Every structure is written in C-alpha cells, then in structure tokens.
mmCIF file of C-alpha atoms in Angstrom:
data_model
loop_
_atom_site.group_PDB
_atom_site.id
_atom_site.type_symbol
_atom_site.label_atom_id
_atom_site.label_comp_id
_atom_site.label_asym_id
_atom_site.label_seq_id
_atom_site.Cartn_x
_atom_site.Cartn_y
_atom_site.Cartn_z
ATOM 1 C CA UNK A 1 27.080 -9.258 -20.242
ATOM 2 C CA UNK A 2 23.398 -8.997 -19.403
ATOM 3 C CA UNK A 3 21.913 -8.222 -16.456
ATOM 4 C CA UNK A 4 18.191 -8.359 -15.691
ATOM 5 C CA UNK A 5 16.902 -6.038 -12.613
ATOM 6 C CA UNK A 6 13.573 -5.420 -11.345
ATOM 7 C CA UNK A 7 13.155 -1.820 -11.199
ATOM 8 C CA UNK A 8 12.874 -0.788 -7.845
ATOM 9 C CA UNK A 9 14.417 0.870 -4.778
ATOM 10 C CA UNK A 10 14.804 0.747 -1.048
ATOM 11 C CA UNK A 11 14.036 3.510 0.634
ATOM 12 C CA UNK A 12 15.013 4.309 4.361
ATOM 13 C CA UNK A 13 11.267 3.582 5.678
ATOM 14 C CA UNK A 14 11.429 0.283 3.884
ATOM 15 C CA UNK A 15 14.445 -0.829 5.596
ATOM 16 C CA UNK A 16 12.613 0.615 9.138
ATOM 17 C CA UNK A 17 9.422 -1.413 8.552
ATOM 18 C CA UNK A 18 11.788 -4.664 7.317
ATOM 19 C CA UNK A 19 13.678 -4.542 10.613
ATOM 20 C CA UNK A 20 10.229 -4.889 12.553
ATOM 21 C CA UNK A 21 8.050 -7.220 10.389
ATOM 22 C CA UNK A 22 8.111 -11.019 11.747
ATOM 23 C CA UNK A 23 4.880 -11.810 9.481
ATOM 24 C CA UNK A 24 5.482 -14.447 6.812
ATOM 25 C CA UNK A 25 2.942 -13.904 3.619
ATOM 26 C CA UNK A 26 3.701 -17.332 2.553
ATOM 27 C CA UNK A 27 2.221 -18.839 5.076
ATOM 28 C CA UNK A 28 -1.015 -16.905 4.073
ATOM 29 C CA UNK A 29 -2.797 -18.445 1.218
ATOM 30 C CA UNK A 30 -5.339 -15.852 1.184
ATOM 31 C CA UNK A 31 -3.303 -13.459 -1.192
ATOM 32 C CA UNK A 32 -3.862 -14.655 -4.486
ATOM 33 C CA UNK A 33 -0.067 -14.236 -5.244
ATOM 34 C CA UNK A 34 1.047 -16.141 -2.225
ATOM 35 C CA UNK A 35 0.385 -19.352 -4.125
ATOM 36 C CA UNK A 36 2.854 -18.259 -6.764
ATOM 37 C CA UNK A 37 5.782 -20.364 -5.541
ATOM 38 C CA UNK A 38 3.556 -23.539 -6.358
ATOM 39 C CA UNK A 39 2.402 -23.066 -9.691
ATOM 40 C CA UNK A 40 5.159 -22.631 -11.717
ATOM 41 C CA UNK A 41 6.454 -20.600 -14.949
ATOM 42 C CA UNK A 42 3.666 -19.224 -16.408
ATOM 43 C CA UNK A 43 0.789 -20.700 -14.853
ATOM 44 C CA UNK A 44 -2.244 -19.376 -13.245
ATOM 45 C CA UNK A 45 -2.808 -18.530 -9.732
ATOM 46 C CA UNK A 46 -6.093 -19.611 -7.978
ATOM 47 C CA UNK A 47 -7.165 -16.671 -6.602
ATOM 48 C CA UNK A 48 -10.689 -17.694 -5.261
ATOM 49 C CA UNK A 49 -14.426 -17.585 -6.599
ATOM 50 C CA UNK A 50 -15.652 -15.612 -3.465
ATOM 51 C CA UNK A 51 -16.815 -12.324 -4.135
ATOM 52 C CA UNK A 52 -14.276 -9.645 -3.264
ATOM 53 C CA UNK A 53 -15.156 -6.473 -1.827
ATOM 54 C CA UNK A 54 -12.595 -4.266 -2.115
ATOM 55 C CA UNK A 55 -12.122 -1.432 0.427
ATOM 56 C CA UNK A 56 -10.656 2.010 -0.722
ATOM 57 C CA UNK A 57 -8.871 2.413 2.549
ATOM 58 C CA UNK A 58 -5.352 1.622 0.847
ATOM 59 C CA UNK A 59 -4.186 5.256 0.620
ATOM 60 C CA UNK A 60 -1.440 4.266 -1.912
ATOM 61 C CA UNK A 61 -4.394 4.286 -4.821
ATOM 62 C CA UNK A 62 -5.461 7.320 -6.213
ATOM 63 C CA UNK A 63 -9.036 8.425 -5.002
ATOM 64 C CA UNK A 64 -10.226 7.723 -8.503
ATOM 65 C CA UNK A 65 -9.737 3.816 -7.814
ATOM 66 C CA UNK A 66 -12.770 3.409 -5.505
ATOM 67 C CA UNK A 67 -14.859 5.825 -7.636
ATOM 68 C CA UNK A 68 -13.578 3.810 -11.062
ATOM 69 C CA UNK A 69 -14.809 0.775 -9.406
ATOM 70 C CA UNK A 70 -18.535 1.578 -9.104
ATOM 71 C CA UNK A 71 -18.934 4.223 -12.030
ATOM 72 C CA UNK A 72 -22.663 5.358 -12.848
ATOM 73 C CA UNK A 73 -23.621 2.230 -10.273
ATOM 74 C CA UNK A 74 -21.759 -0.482 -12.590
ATOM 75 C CA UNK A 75 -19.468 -3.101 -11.079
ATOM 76 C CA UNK A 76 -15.570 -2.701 -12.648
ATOM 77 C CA UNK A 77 -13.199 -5.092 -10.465
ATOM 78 C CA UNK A 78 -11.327 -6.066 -13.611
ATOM 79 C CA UNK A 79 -13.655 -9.378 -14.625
ATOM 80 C CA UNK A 80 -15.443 -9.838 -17.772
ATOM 81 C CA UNK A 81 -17.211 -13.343 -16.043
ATOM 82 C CA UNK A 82 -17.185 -12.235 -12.653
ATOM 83 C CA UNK A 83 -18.827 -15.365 -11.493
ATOM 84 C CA UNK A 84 -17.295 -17.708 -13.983
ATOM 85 C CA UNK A 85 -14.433 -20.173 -12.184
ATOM 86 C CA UNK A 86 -11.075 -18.830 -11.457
ATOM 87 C CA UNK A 87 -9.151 -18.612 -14.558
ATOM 88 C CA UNK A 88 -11.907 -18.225 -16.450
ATOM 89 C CA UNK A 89 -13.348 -14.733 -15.549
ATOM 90 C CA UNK A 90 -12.316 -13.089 -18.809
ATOM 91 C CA UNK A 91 -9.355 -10.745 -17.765
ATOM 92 C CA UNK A 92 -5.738 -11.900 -17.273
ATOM 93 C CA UNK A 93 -3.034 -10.103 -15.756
ATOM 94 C CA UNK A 94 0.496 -12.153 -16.402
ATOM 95 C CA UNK A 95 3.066 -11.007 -14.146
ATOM 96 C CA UNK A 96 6.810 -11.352 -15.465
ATOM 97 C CA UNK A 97 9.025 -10.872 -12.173
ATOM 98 C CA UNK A 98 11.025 -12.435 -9.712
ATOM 99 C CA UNK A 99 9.196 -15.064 -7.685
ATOM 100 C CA UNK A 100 11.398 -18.039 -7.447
ATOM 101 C CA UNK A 101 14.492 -16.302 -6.132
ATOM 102 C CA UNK A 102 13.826 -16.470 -2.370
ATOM 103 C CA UNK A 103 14.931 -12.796 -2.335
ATOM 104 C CA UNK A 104 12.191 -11.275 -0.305
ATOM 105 C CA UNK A 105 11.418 -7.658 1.157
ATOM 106 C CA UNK A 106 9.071 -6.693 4.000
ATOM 107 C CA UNK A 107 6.448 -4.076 3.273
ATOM 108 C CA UNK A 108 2.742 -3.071 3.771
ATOM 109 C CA UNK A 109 0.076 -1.933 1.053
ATOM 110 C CA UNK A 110 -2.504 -1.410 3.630
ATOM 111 C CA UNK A 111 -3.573 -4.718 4.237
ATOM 112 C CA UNK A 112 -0.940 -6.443 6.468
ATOM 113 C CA UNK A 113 2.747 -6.855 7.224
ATOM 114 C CA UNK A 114 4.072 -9.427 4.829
ATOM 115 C CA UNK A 115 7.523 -10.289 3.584
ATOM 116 C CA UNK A 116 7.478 -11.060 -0.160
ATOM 117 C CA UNK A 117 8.849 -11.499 -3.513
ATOM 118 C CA UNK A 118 9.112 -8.509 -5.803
ATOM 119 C CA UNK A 119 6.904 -10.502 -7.939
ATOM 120 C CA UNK A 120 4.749 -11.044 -5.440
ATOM 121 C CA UNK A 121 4.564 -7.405 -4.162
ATOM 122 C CA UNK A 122 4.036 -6.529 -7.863
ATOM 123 C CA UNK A 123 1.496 -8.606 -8.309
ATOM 124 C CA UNK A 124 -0.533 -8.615 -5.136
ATOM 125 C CA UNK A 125 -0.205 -4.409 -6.065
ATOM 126 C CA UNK A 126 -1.902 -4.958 -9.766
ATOM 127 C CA UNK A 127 -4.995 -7.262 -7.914
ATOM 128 C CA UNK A 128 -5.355 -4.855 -5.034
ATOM 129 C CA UNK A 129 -6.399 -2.426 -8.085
ATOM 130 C CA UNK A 130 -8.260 -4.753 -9.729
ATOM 131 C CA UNK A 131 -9.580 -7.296 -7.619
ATOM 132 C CA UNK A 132 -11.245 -10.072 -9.569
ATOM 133 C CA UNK A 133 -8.952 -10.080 -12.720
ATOM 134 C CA UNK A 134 -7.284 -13.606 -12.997
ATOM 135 C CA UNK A 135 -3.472 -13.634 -11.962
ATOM 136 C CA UNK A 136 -0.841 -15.486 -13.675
ATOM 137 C CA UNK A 137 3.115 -15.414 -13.301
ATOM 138 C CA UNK A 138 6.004 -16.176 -14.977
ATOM 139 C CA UNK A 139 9.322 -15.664 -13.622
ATOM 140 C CA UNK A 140 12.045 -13.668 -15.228
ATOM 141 C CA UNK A 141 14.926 -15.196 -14.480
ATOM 142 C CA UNK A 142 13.659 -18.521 -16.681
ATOM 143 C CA UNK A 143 14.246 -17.351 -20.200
ATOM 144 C CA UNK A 144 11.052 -19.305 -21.343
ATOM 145 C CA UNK A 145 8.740 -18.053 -23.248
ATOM 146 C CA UNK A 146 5.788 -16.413 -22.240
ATOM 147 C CA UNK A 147 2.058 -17.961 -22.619
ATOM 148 C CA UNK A 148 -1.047 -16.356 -22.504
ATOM 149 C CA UNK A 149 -4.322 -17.297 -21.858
ATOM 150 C CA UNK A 150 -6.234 -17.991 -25.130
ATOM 151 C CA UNK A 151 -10.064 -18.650 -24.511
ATOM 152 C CA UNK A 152 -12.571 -16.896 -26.173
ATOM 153 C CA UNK A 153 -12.926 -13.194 -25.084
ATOM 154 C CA UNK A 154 -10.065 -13.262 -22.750
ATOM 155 C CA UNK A 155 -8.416 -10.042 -22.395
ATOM 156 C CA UNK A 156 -4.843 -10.126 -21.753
ATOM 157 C CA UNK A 157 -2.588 -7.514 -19.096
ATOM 158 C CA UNK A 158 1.271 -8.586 -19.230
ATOM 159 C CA UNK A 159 3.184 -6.481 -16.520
ATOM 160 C CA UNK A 160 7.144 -6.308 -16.857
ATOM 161 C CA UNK A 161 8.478 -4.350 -13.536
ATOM 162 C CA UNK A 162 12.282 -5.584 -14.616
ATOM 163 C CA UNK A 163 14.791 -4.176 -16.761
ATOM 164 C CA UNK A 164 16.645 -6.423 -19.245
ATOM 165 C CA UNK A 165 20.360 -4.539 -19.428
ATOM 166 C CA UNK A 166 23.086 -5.694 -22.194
ATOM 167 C CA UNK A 167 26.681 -4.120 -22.026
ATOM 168 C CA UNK A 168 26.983 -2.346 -24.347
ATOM 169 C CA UNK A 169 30.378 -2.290 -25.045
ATOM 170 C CA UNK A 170 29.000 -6.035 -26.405
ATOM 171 C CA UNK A 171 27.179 -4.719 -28.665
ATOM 172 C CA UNK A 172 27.286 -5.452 -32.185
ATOM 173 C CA UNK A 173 24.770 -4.210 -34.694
ATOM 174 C CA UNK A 174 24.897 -8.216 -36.128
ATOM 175 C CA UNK A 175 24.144 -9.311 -32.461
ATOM 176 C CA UNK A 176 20.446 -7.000 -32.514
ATOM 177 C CA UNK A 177 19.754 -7.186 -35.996
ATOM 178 C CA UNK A 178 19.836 -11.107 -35.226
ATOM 179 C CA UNK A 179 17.572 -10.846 -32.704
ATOM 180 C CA UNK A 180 20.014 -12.846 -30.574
ATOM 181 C CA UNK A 181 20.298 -10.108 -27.827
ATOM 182 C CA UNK A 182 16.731 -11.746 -26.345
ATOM 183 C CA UNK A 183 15.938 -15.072 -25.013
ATOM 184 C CA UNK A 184 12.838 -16.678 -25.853
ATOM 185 C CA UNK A 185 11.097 -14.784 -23.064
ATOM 186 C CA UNK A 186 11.652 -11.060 -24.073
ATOM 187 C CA UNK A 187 10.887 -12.132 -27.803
ATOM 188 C CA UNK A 188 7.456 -13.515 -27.142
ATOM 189 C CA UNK A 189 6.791 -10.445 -25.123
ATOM 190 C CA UNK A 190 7.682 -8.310 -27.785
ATOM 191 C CA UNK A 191 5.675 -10.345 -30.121
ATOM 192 C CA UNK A 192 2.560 -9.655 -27.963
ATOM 193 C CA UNK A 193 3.003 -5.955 -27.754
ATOM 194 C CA UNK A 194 3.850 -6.206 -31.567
ATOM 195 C CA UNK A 195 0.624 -7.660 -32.794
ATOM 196 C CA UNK A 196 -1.596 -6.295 -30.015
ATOM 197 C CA UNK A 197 -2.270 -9.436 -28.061
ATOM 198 C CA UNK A 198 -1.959 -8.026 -24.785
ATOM 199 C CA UNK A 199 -1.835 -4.675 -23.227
ATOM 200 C CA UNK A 200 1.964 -4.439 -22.582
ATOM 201 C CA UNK A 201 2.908 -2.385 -18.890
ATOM 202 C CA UNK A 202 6.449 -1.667 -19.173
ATOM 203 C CA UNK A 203 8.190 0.202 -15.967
ATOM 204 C CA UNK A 204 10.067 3.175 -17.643
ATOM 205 C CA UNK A 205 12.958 2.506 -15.406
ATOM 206 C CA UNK A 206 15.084 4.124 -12.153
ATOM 207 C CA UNK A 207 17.172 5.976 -13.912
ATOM 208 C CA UNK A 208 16.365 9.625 -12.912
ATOM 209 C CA UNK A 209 17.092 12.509 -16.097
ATOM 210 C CA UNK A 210 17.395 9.902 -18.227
ATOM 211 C CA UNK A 211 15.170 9.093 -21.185
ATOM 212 C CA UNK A 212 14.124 5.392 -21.657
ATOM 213 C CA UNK A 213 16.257 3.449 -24.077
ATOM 214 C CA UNK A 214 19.045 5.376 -23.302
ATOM 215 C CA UNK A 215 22.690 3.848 -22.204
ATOM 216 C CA UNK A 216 23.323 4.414 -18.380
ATOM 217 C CA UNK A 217 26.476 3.918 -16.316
ATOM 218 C CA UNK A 218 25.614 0.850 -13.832
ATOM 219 C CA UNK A 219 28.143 0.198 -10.952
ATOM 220 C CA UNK A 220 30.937 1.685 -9.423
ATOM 221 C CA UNK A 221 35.014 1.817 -9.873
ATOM 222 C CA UNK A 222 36.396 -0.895 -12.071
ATOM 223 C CA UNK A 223 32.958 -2.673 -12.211
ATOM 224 C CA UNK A 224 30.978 0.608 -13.888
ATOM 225 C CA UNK A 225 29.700 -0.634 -17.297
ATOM 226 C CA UNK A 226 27.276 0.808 -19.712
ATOM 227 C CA UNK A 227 24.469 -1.026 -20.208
ATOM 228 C CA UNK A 228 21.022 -0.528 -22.161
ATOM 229 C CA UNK A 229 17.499 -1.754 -21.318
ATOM 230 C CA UNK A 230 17.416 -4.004 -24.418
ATOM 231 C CA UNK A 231 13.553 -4.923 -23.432
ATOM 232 C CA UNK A 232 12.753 -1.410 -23.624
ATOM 233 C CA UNK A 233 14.680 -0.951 -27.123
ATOM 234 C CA UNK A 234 13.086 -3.914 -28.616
ATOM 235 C CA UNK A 235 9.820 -2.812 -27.611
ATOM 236 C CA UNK A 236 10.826 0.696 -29.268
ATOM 237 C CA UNK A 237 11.825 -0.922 -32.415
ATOM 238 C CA UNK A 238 8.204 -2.344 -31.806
ATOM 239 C CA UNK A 239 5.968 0.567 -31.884
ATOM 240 C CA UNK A 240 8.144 2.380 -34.581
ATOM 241 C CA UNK A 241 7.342 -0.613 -36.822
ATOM 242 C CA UNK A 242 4.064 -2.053 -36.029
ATOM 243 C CA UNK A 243 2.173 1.740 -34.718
ATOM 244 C CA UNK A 244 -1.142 0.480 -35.989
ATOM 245 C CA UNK A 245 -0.567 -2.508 -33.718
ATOM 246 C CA UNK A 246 1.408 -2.064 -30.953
ATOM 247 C CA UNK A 247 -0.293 -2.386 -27.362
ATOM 248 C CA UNK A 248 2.024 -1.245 -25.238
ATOM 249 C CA UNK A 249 3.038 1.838 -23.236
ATOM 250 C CA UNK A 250 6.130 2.743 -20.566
ATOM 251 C CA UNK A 251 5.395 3.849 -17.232
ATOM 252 C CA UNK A 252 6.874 5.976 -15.128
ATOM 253 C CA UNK A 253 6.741 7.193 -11.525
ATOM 254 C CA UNK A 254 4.912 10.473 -9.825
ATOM 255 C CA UNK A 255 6.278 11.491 -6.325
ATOM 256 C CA UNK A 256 2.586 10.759 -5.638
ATOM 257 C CA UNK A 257 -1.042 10.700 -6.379
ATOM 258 C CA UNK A 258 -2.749 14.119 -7.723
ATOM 259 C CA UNK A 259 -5.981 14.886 -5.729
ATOM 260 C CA UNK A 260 -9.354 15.818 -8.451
ATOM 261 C CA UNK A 261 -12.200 17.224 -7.155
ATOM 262 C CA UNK A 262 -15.185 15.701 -9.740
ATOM 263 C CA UNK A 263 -17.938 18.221 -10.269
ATOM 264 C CA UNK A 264 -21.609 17.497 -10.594
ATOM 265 C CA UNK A 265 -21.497 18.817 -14.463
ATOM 266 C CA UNK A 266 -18.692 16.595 -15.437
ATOM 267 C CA UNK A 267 -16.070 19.008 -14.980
ATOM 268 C CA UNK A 268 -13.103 18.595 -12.238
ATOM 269 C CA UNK A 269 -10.950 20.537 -10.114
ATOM 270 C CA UNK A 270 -7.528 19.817 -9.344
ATOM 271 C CA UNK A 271 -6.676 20.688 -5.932
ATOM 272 C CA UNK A 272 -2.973 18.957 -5.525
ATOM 273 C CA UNK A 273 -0.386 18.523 -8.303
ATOM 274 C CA UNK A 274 2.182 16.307 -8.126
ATOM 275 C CA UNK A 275 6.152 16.162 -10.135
ATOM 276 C CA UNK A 276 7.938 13.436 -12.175
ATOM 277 C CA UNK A 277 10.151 11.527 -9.115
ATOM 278 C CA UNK A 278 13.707 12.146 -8.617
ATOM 279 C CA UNK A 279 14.736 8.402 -9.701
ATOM 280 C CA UNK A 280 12.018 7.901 -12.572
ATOM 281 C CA UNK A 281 13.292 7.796 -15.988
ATOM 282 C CA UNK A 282 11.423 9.932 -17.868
ATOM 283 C CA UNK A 283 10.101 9.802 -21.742
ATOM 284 C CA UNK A 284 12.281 11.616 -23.572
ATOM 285 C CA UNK A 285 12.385 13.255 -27.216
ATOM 286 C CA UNK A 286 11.480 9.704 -28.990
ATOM 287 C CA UNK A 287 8.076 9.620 -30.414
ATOM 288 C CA UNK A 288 8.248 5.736 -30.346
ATOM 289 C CA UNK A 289 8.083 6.282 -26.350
ATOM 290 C CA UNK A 290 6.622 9.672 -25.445
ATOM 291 C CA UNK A 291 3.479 8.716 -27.309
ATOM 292 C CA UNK A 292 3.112 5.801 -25.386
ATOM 293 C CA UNK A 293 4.365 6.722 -21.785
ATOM 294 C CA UNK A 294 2.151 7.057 -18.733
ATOM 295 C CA UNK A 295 2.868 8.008 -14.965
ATOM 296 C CA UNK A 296 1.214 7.358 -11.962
ATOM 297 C CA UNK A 297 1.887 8.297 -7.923
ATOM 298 C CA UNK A 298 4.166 5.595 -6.383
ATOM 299 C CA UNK A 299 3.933 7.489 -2.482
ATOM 300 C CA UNK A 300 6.620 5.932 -0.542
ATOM 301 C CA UNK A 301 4.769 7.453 2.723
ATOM 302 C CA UNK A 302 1.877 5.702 1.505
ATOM 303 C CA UNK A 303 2.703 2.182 -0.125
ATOM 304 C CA UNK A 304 5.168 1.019 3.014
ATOM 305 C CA UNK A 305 7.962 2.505 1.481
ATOM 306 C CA UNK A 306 8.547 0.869 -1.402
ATOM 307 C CA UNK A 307 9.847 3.289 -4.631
ATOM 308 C CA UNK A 308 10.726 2.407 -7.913
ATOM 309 C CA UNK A 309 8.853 2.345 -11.520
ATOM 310 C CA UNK A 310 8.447 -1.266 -10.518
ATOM 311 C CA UNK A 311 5.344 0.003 -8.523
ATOM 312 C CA UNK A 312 3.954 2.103 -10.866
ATOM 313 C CA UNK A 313 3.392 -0.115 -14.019
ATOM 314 C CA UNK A 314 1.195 -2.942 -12.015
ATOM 315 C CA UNK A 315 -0.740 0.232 -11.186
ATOM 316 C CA UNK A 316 -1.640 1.074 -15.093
ATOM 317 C CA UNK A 317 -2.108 -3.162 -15.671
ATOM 318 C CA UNK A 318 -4.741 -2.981 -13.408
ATOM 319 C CA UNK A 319 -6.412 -0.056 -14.947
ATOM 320 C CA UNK A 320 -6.553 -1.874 -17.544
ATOM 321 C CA UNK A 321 -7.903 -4.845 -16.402
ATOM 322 C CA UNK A 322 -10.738 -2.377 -14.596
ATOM 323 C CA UNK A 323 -11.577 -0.769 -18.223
ATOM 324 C CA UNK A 324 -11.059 -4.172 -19.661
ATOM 325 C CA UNK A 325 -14.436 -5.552 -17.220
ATOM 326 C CA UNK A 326 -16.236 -2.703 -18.491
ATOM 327 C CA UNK A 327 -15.793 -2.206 -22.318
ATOM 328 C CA UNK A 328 -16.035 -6.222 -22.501
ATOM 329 C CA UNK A 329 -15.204 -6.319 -26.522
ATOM 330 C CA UNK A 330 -12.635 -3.714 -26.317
ATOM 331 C CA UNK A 331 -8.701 -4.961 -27.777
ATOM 332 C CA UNK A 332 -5.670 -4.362 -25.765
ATOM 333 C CA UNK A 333 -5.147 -1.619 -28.551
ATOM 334 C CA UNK A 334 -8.048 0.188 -27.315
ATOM 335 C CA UNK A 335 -7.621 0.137 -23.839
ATOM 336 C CA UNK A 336 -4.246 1.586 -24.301
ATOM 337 C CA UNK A 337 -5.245 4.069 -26.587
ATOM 338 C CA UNK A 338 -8.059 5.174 -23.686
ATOM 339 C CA UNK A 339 -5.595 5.420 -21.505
ATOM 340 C CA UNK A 340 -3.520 7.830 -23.353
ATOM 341 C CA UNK A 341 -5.963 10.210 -24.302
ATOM 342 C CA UNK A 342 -7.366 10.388 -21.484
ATOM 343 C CA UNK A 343 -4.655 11.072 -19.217
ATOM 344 C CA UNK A 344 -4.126 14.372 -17.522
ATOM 345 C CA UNK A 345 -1.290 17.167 -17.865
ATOM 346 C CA UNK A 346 -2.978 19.475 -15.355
ATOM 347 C CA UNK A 347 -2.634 17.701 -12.579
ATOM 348 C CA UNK A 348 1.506 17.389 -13.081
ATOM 349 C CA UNK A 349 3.604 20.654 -12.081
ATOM 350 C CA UNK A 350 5.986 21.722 -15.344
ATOM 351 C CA UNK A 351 4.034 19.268 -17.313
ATOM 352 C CA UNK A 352 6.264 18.362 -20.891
ATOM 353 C CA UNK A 353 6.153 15.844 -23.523
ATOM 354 C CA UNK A 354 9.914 15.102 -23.137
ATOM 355 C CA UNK A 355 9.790 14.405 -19.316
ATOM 356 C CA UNK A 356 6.114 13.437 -19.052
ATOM 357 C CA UNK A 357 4.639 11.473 -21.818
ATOM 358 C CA UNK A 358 1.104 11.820 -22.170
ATOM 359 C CA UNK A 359 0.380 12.940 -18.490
ATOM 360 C CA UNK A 360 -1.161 10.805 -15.304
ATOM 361 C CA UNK A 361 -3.220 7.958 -16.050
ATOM 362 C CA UNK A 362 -6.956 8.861 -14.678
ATOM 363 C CA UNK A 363 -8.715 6.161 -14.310
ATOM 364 C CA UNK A 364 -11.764 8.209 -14.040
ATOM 365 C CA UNK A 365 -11.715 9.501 -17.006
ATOM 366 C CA UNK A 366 -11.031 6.619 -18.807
ATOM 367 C CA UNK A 367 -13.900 4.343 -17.168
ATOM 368 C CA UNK A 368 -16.558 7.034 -18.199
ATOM 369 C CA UNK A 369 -17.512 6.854 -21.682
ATOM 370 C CA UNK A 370 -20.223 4.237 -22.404
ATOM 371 C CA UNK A 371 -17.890 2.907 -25.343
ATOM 372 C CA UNK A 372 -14.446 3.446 -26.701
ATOM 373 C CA UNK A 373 -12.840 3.113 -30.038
#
C-alpha cells in the first residue's frame, strides 16, 4: 500500500489562529500561488511583471534573508531576467504538493490571514524568500510526470514537501529493482536530481530520532504498518550512483532561526544557537544523505504556527533561486554544492554529522563570493 503525505504538522497555535481566520486567499489573486487552482499540473503561475519589493518584516526568515537580498549593493530576488515577462525571468521554482485537494489550513507568514493549500502555503513560503523567481506547480496526487522549464539559461528549483511511503511488508526486492515502486512522477524527479537538471529540495521528513530512509511505524492498533519514504530511497540510490551528478539535498527542521552578528572584517558572531526539532528526522550515518542534508529554523511562534520539514525545504529552494539570480551561469550542481559548504555548525547546539548533516544553510555566506565553482 502506498501512501503519499505532505510532511507537516499542526500545532496547537495553528488550530487557535484556524478557529479565528474568515479570510479566503483564493479570492486574492495577488499571491502568485493563489492562481494555482487554474493552471493545472505542471504549469506556470503568472505571478506579475511589477517590481516586487520585498519587506524583511516576516520574522519567520532568518535575518540573513534581507541582507542576502541586497549583498555588496546587488539586487538577488531570485531572477536571472528580472524584467523579462513572467515565465521568462530565468529562475524556476516547481512546486510538487497538494493543490487540487480542497484540503486547506488557515495560517499567517506575516503578510495576511489566508486559508490555503499546503501547496499553496509551500509555495507562497519559497516566493516570499525569493520574490521574483517564476513559480510553477504540479500536484502530487496526479502521478504525471514532472516538466520543467527548458529555455535557454533557465535555472531550475523543484521543491518536494511530501513523503512518498510504501508498506513495506509489500516489498519485494523484484518490485524496486523494477523500478515499479514509482509512478511516472517520482521517476522523472529522480531523473532530474540524477543528472543535475534541477536543484532537488527534499523535506527530510517528521519523523523525530529517525534517520531518513529509514522504515517507521505509521498508525495506530490494527492499522500500524511499516512504511518507507520510497522518494527519499530512490533519491538515495541516486546520489550513491550518480555523486558527480546528483543535485539534490534533504532538509530538515531547526526549532528556529540562529541569530549572526556580521562583523565589519568579514568575520561573524553568533549570538543565539538553535537544536535539531523534536519531530525532524534527522540525517543519519548514510553518507548518501548526511553529505547532502541541510536544516533551517521552521519557528512555529513565528511562521503562524505551522511545523513540519514541509516548511523548511521551500526555505533552501528559495535560497537557491536567490544564489541562482546572482551566479547567473552557475548549474544546479553548484548551487547545491555552495550551499553545503557553506553552511554553519556553530550556530547549532550539539552539532553532529549523524543528526545534523552539513549544518544551517546561511544564506549569507553563500551569496558572498563573487563566483562559485
């Protein structure tokens, strides 16, 4: 039996702000993502050729956002053409989520009450940190495969906040081997984090002291079953295979954002640390993962209340998309290797390899060389 899930949690100041919120976000067409519903699998959302100025007053983004944004006086919304047509401004970021379900959730990320999609809060999360990238979606549940943009210079971000979960007890080593476990739609993703296509954001998952790819125990009394993340496994298989290639990385969730003081001589400070979540599955002893794992704050105080690694990984897709609009011939491969090395293990308390990955994604740091390799 399979079971896809998006990878995120209600917590008890979610539920608060749901019972209070009237606000419908679809009737507001001013959110790029809002139009989702209208487009279809795997198509483009018009979000707008007006300039955008974003304000750093969402206090779920680390402080480095704002600073990442206007670096050494440059411009770095997450646009390669910043003035070229929607659709055509040289940065993609394809969402893979839930947005045809109906199954929405109220919340706020600073910028109004609205009552969404997971998709759509996943999505409208990823733009709010980079602003003029392009948006497209594709929804989960449809088992087609996914397309990319494929003009000249485009740079491609493909976010996957779900989990794809097989029963094990199904499991036969003819039934992987074969490929057959995945539908057309986790295959092509695969492919593009195989070959380096697009830079792949994978949530880690909400299974606290667990490693990604591991089996869990999912339900309760005669309906527990236990299941893998077969998405996450096939993207293992993946990196083990293809490690000169392979463009993606897991992410996983902070309890919330460190705080970096930036000295004038290009050192920093770190004045707050900040531990793995309770829920957030961490990376684990596998090489295949731990070497490509990332984790960023998801502050349920902050963000409306929303938890889960759902909300980190549109987080990391739209740091890429903002080093993507600065290092404009750079390959998904690069970014992601930026992103890795340039993460920080100071700023996490207890910091290890096995739990941690490579550390917080700093944005800062990443955006600051004048090149990358």
């Amino acid at each position: 039996m399979r079971l896809k899930t998006f990878l995120t949690s209600v917590s008890a100041a979610a539920l608060l702000i749901a019972a209070s919120v009237t606000t419908s976000a679809l009737a507001d067409s001013s959110h790029p993502t809002l139009l989702a519903k209208k487009e279809g699998v795997g198509k483009p959302v018009d979000n707008g050729s007006d300039p955008v100025d974003p304000q750093p007053n969402d206090s779920w983004m680390h402080d480095d956002v704002p600073l990442a944004w206007g670096y050494n006086g440059g411009s770095y919304l997450g646009a390669r053409a910043p003035d070229a047509a929607p659709g055509l401004r040289g940065v993609t970021m394809t969402f893979v989520d839930d947005f045809y379900s109906g199954a929405t959730r109220a919340g706020n990320l600073g910028d109004g009450d609205y009552s969404l999609t997971h998709g759509e809060w996943t999505s409208k999360e990823g733009h709010m940190i980079a602003p003029l990238a392009d948006i497209a979606v594709h929804d989960y549940l449809s088992g087609e495969a996914v397309t990319l943009p494929s003009y000249s210079g485009v740079f491609n971000v493909l976010n996957l906040s779900y989990s794809d979960k097989y029963n094990t007890s199904q499991e036969t080593t003819d039934l992987y081997t074969a490929g057959n476990l995945f539908t057309a739609q986790e295959t092509s993703i695969i492919d593009f984090a195989k070959s380096g296509a697009a830079f792949v954001a994978k949530s880690a998952g909400n299974d606290g002291g667990t490693a990604v790819g591991d089996s869990v125990t999912s339900g309760r009394g005669r309906f527990t079953q236990t299941v893998r993340d077969y998405l996450s496994v096939g993207l293992m298989d993946a990196a083990g295979d293809n490690p000169n290639t392979f463009s993606g990385v897991w992410v996983g969730a902070l309890d919330g954002n460190s705080s970096v003081t930036h000295n004038p001589d290009g050192t920093s400070t770190v004045q707050t640390k900040v531990s793995i979540a309770d829920y957030s599955t961490q990376a684990g002893t596998d090489e295949r993962v731990n070497a490509n794992y990332l984790m960023v704050g998801v502050d349920t105080a902050l963000n409306g209340g929303f938890e889960g690694t759902s909300f980190a990984a549109p987080i990391v897709s739209g740091y890429a998309a903002i080093l993507a609009s600065k290092f404009k011939t750079a390959t998904p491969l690069q970014v992601k290797n930026q992103l890795l090395k340039t993460a920080r293990q100071d700023t996490i308390n207890d910091y290890s390899l096995n739990v941690h990955g490579q550390g917080e994604a700093s944005i800062y740091r990443a955006v600051a060389p004048d090149s990358i390799q």
